[in-house]
PDB file of C-alpha atoms in Angstrom:
ATOM      1  CA  UNK A   1      34.683   1.252   9.538  1.00 43.00           C
ATOM      2  CA  UNK A   2      35.339  -2.380   9.064  1.00 46.00           C
ATOM      3  CA  UNK A   3      36.059  -3.718   5.626  1.00 50.00           C
ATOM      4  CA  UNK A   4      33.202  -6.206   5.887  1.00 50.00           C
ATOM      5  CA  UNK A   5      30.555  -3.541   6.566  1.00 53.00           C
ATOM      6  CA  UNK A   6      31.922  -1.393   3.736  1.00 55.00           C
ATOM      7  CA  UNK A   7      31.794  -4.373   1.404  1.00 50.00           C
ATOM      8  CA  UNK A   8      28.196  -5.183   2.470  1.00 54.00           C
ATOM      9  CA  UNK A   9      27.200  -1.563   1.872  1.00 52.00           C
ATOM     10  CA  UNK A  10      28.734  -1.526  -1.591  1.00 55.00           C
ATOM     11  CA  UNK A  11      26.938  -4.791  -2.435  1.00 55.00           C
ATOM     12  CA  UNK A  12      23.626  -3.248  -1.367  1.00 56.00           C
ATOM     13  CA  UNK A  13      24.283  -0.214  -3.539  1.00 52.00           C
ATOM     14  CA  UNK A  14      24.688  -2.459  -6.577  1.00 57.00           C
ATOM     15  CA  UNK A  15      21.198  -3.907  -5.959  1.00 59.00           C
ATOM     16  CA  UNK A  16      19.543  -0.484  -5.699  1.00 55.00           C
ATOM     17  CA  UNK A  17      18.576   1.196  -8.955  1.00 55.00           C
ATOM     18  CA  UNK A  18      19.480   4.814  -9.176  1.00 55.00           C
ATOM     19  CA  UNK A  19      16.454   7.100  -9.628  1.00 55.00           C
ATOM     20  CA  UNK A  20      17.478   8.111 -13.127  1.00 67.00           C
ATOM     21  CA  UNK A  21      17.604   4.457 -14.204  1.00 73.00           C
ATOM     22  CA  UNK A  22      14.195   3.783 -12.674  1.00 69.00           C
ATOM     23  CA  UNK A  23      12.724   6.851 -14.367  1.00 69.00           C
ATOM     24  CA  UNK A  24      14.250   5.951 -17.731  1.00 70.00           C
ATOM     25  CA  UNK A  25      12.888   2.430 -17.399  1.00 75.00           C
ATOM     26  CA  UNK A  26       9.369   3.706 -16.711  1.00 73.00           C
ATOM     27  CA  UNK A  27       9.285   6.779 -18.959  1.00 70.00           C
ATOM     28  CA  UNK A  28      11.785   5.950 -21.626  1.00 73.00           C
ATOM     29  CA  UNK A  29      14.435   8.207 -23.079  1.00 73.00           C
ATOM     30  CA  UNK A  30      13.541  11.740 -24.117  1.00 72.00           C
ATOM     31  CA  UNK A  31      13.910  12.794 -27.723  1.00 75.00           C
ATOM     32  CA  UNK A  32      16.493  15.358 -28.790  1.00 79.00           C
ATOM     33  CA  UNK A  33      14.806  18.646 -27.898  1.00 78.00           C
ATOM     34  CA  UNK A  34      17.353  20.796 -29.732  1.00 82.00           C
ATOM     35  CA  UNK A  35      16.029  19.596 -33.103  1.00 83.00           C
ATOM     36  CA  UNK A  36      12.333  20.026 -32.202  1.00 84.00           C
ATOM     37  CA  UNK A  37      10.101  22.872 -33.307  1.00 88.00           C
ATOM     38  CA  UNK A  38       8.138  25.025 -30.877  1.00 88.00           C
ATOM     39  CA  UNK A  39       4.908  23.110 -31.570  1.00 92.00           C
ATOM     40  CA  UNK A  40       6.654  19.769 -31.073  1.00 89.00           C
ATOM     41  CA  UNK A  41       8.104  20.984 -27.774  1.00 87.00           C
ATOM     42  CA  UNK A  42       4.656  22.144 -26.628  1.00 90.00           C
ATOM     43  CA  UNK A  43       3.166  18.754 -27.527  1.00 91.00           C
ATOM     44  CA  UNK A  44       5.993  16.966 -25.697  1.00 87.00           C
ATOM     45  CA  UNK A  45       5.471  19.142 -22.598  1.00 87.00           C
ATOM     46  CA  UNK A  46       1.728  18.444 -22.683  1.00 92.00           C
ATOM     47  CA  UNK A  47       2.203  14.698 -22.983  1.00 88.00           C
ATOM     48  CA  UNK A  48       4.790  14.658 -20.175  1.00 85.00           C
ATOM     49  CA  UNK A  49       2.486  16.760 -18.012  1.00 89.00           C
ATOM     50  CA  UNK A  50      -0.436  14.394 -18.637  1.00 90.00           C
ATOM     51  CA  UNK A  51       1.712  11.373 -17.793  1.00 86.00           C
ATOM     52  CA  UNK A  52       2.940  13.049 -14.602  1.00 85.00           C
ATOM     53  CA  UNK A  53      -0.653  13.818 -13.557  1.00 90.00           C
ATOM     54  CA  UNK A  54      -1.589  10.176 -14.002  1.00 89.00           C
ATOM     55  CA  UNK A  55       1.469   9.053 -12.044  1.00 85.00           C
ATOM     56  CA  UNK A  56       0.814  11.455  -9.172  1.00 89.00           C
ATOM     57  CA  UNK A  57      -2.824  10.332  -9.116  1.00 91.00           C
ATOM     58  CA  UNK A  58      -1.745   6.694  -8.830  1.00 90.00           C
ATOM     59  CA  UNK A  59       0.693   7.654  -6.086  1.00 90.00           C
ATOM     60  CA  UNK A  60      -2.017   9.520  -4.186  1.00 92.00           C
ATOM     61  CA  UNK A  61      -4.423   6.576  -4.496  1.00 93.00           C
ATOM     62  CA  UNK A  62      -1.789   4.124  -3.266  1.00 92.00           C
ATOM     63  CA  UNK A  63      -0.879   6.346  -0.307  1.00 93.00           C
ATOM     64  CA  UNK A  64      -4.565   6.742   0.563  1.00 94.00           C
ATOM     65  CA  UNK A  65      -5.089   2.968   0.507  1.00 94.00           C
ATOM     66  CA  UNK A  66      -2.058   2.470   2.766  1.00 94.00           C
ATOM     67  CA  UNK A  67      -3.281   5.083   5.259  1.00 94.00           C
ATOM     68  CA  UNK A  68      -6.783   3.596   5.196  1.00 95.00           C
ATOM     69  CA  UNK A  69      -5.464   0.095   5.893  1.00 94.00           C
ATOM     70  CA  UNK A  70      -3.201   1.410   8.661  1.00 93.00           C
ATOM     71  CA  UNK A  71      -6.191   3.068  10.313  1.00 93.00           C
ATOM     72  CA  UNK A  72      -8.244  -0.133  10.004  1.00 93.00           C
ATOM     73  CA  UNK A  73      -5.420  -2.130  11.575  1.00 91.00           C
ATOM     74  CA  UNK A  74      -5.073   0.394  14.407  1.00 90.00           C
ATOM     75  CA  UNK A  75      -8.840   0.270  15.048  1.00 89.00           C
ATOM     76  CA  UNK A  76      -8.849  -3.532  15.108  1.00 88.00           C
ATOM     77  CA  UNK A  77      -5.876  -3.571  17.468  1.00 86.00           C
ATOM     78  CA  UNK A  78      -7.641  -1.085  19.738  1.00 84.00           C
ATOM     79  CA  UNK A  79     -10.832  -3.169  19.739  1.00 82.00           C
ATOM     80  CA  UNK A  80      -8.947  -6.351  20.608  1.00 79.00           C
ATOM     81  CA  UNK A  81      -6.994  -4.676  23.379  1.00 75.00           C
ATOM     82  CA  UNK A  82     -10.192  -3.184  24.844  1.00 72.00           C
ATOM     83  CA  UNK A  83     -12.052  -6.487  24.766  1.00 68.00           C
ATOM     84  CA  UNK A  84      -9.169  -8.475  26.242  1.00 66.00           C
ATOM     85  CA  UNK A  85     -10.349 -10.038  29.500  1.00 65.00           C
ATOM     86  CA  UNK A  86     -13.800  -8.418  29.516  1.00 63.00           C
ATOM     87  CA  UNK A  87     -15.769 -11.300  28.007  1.00 64.00           C
ATOM     88  CA  UNK A  88     -18.463 -12.537  30.378  1.00 70.00           C
ATOM     89  CA  UNK A  89     -20.144 -15.891  29.961  1.00 73.00           C
ATOM     90  CA  UNK A  90     -23.906 -15.329  29.707  1.00 73.00           C
ATOM     91  CA  UNK A  91     -26.237 -17.115  32.109  1.00 79.00           C
ATOM     92  CA  UNK A  92     -27.982 -20.072  30.528  1.00 77.00           C
ATOM     93  CA  UNK A  93     -31.760 -20.177  30.610  1.00 78.00           C
ATOM     94  CA  UNK A  94     -33.655 -23.308  31.485  1.00 77.00           C
ATOM     95  CA  UNK A  95     -35.630 -24.648  28.527  1.00 74.00           C
ATOM     96  CA  UNK A  96     -38.670 -26.917  28.786  1.00 76.00           C
ATOM     97  CA  UNK A  97     -38.466 -30.234  27.029  1.00 75.00           C
ATOM     98  CA  UNK A  98     -40.483 -30.444  23.845  1.00 70.00           C
ATOM     99  CA  UNK A  99     -41.423 -33.070  21.329  1.00 69.00           C
ATOM    100  CA  UNK A 100     -40.460 -32.810  17.687  1.00 70.00           C
ATOM    101  CA  UNK A 101     -43.557 -32.821  15.498  1.00 70.00           C
ATOM    102  CA  UNK A 102     -42.950 -34.671  12.289  1.00 69.00           C
ATOM    103  CA  UNK A 103     -44.289 -33.175   9.082  1.00 62.00           C
ATOM    104  CA  UNK A 104     -46.765 -35.263   7.147  1.00 54.00           C
TER     105      UNK A 104
END
């Protein structure tokens, strides 16, 4: 390995947040569970479960939107590739001359 590529890699690593930092930033720090009662722990578990359900729902919705847009793009690309070079100019019809009647 060259020293330059190793240096570039280490610089990229500094820019990337570690998953635990990203999670802590979004969720916040957890309280001290050793000092909590059984009811408090159950309430904490329920709230964390509810938050995780919301997060997974948002993730699912975002993934669905991405897949939907990818399919739309693929369909549009297929339509444009199929229609490439197949456009025919329609024959023009002869039209009789007419006078414009002015409204009174």
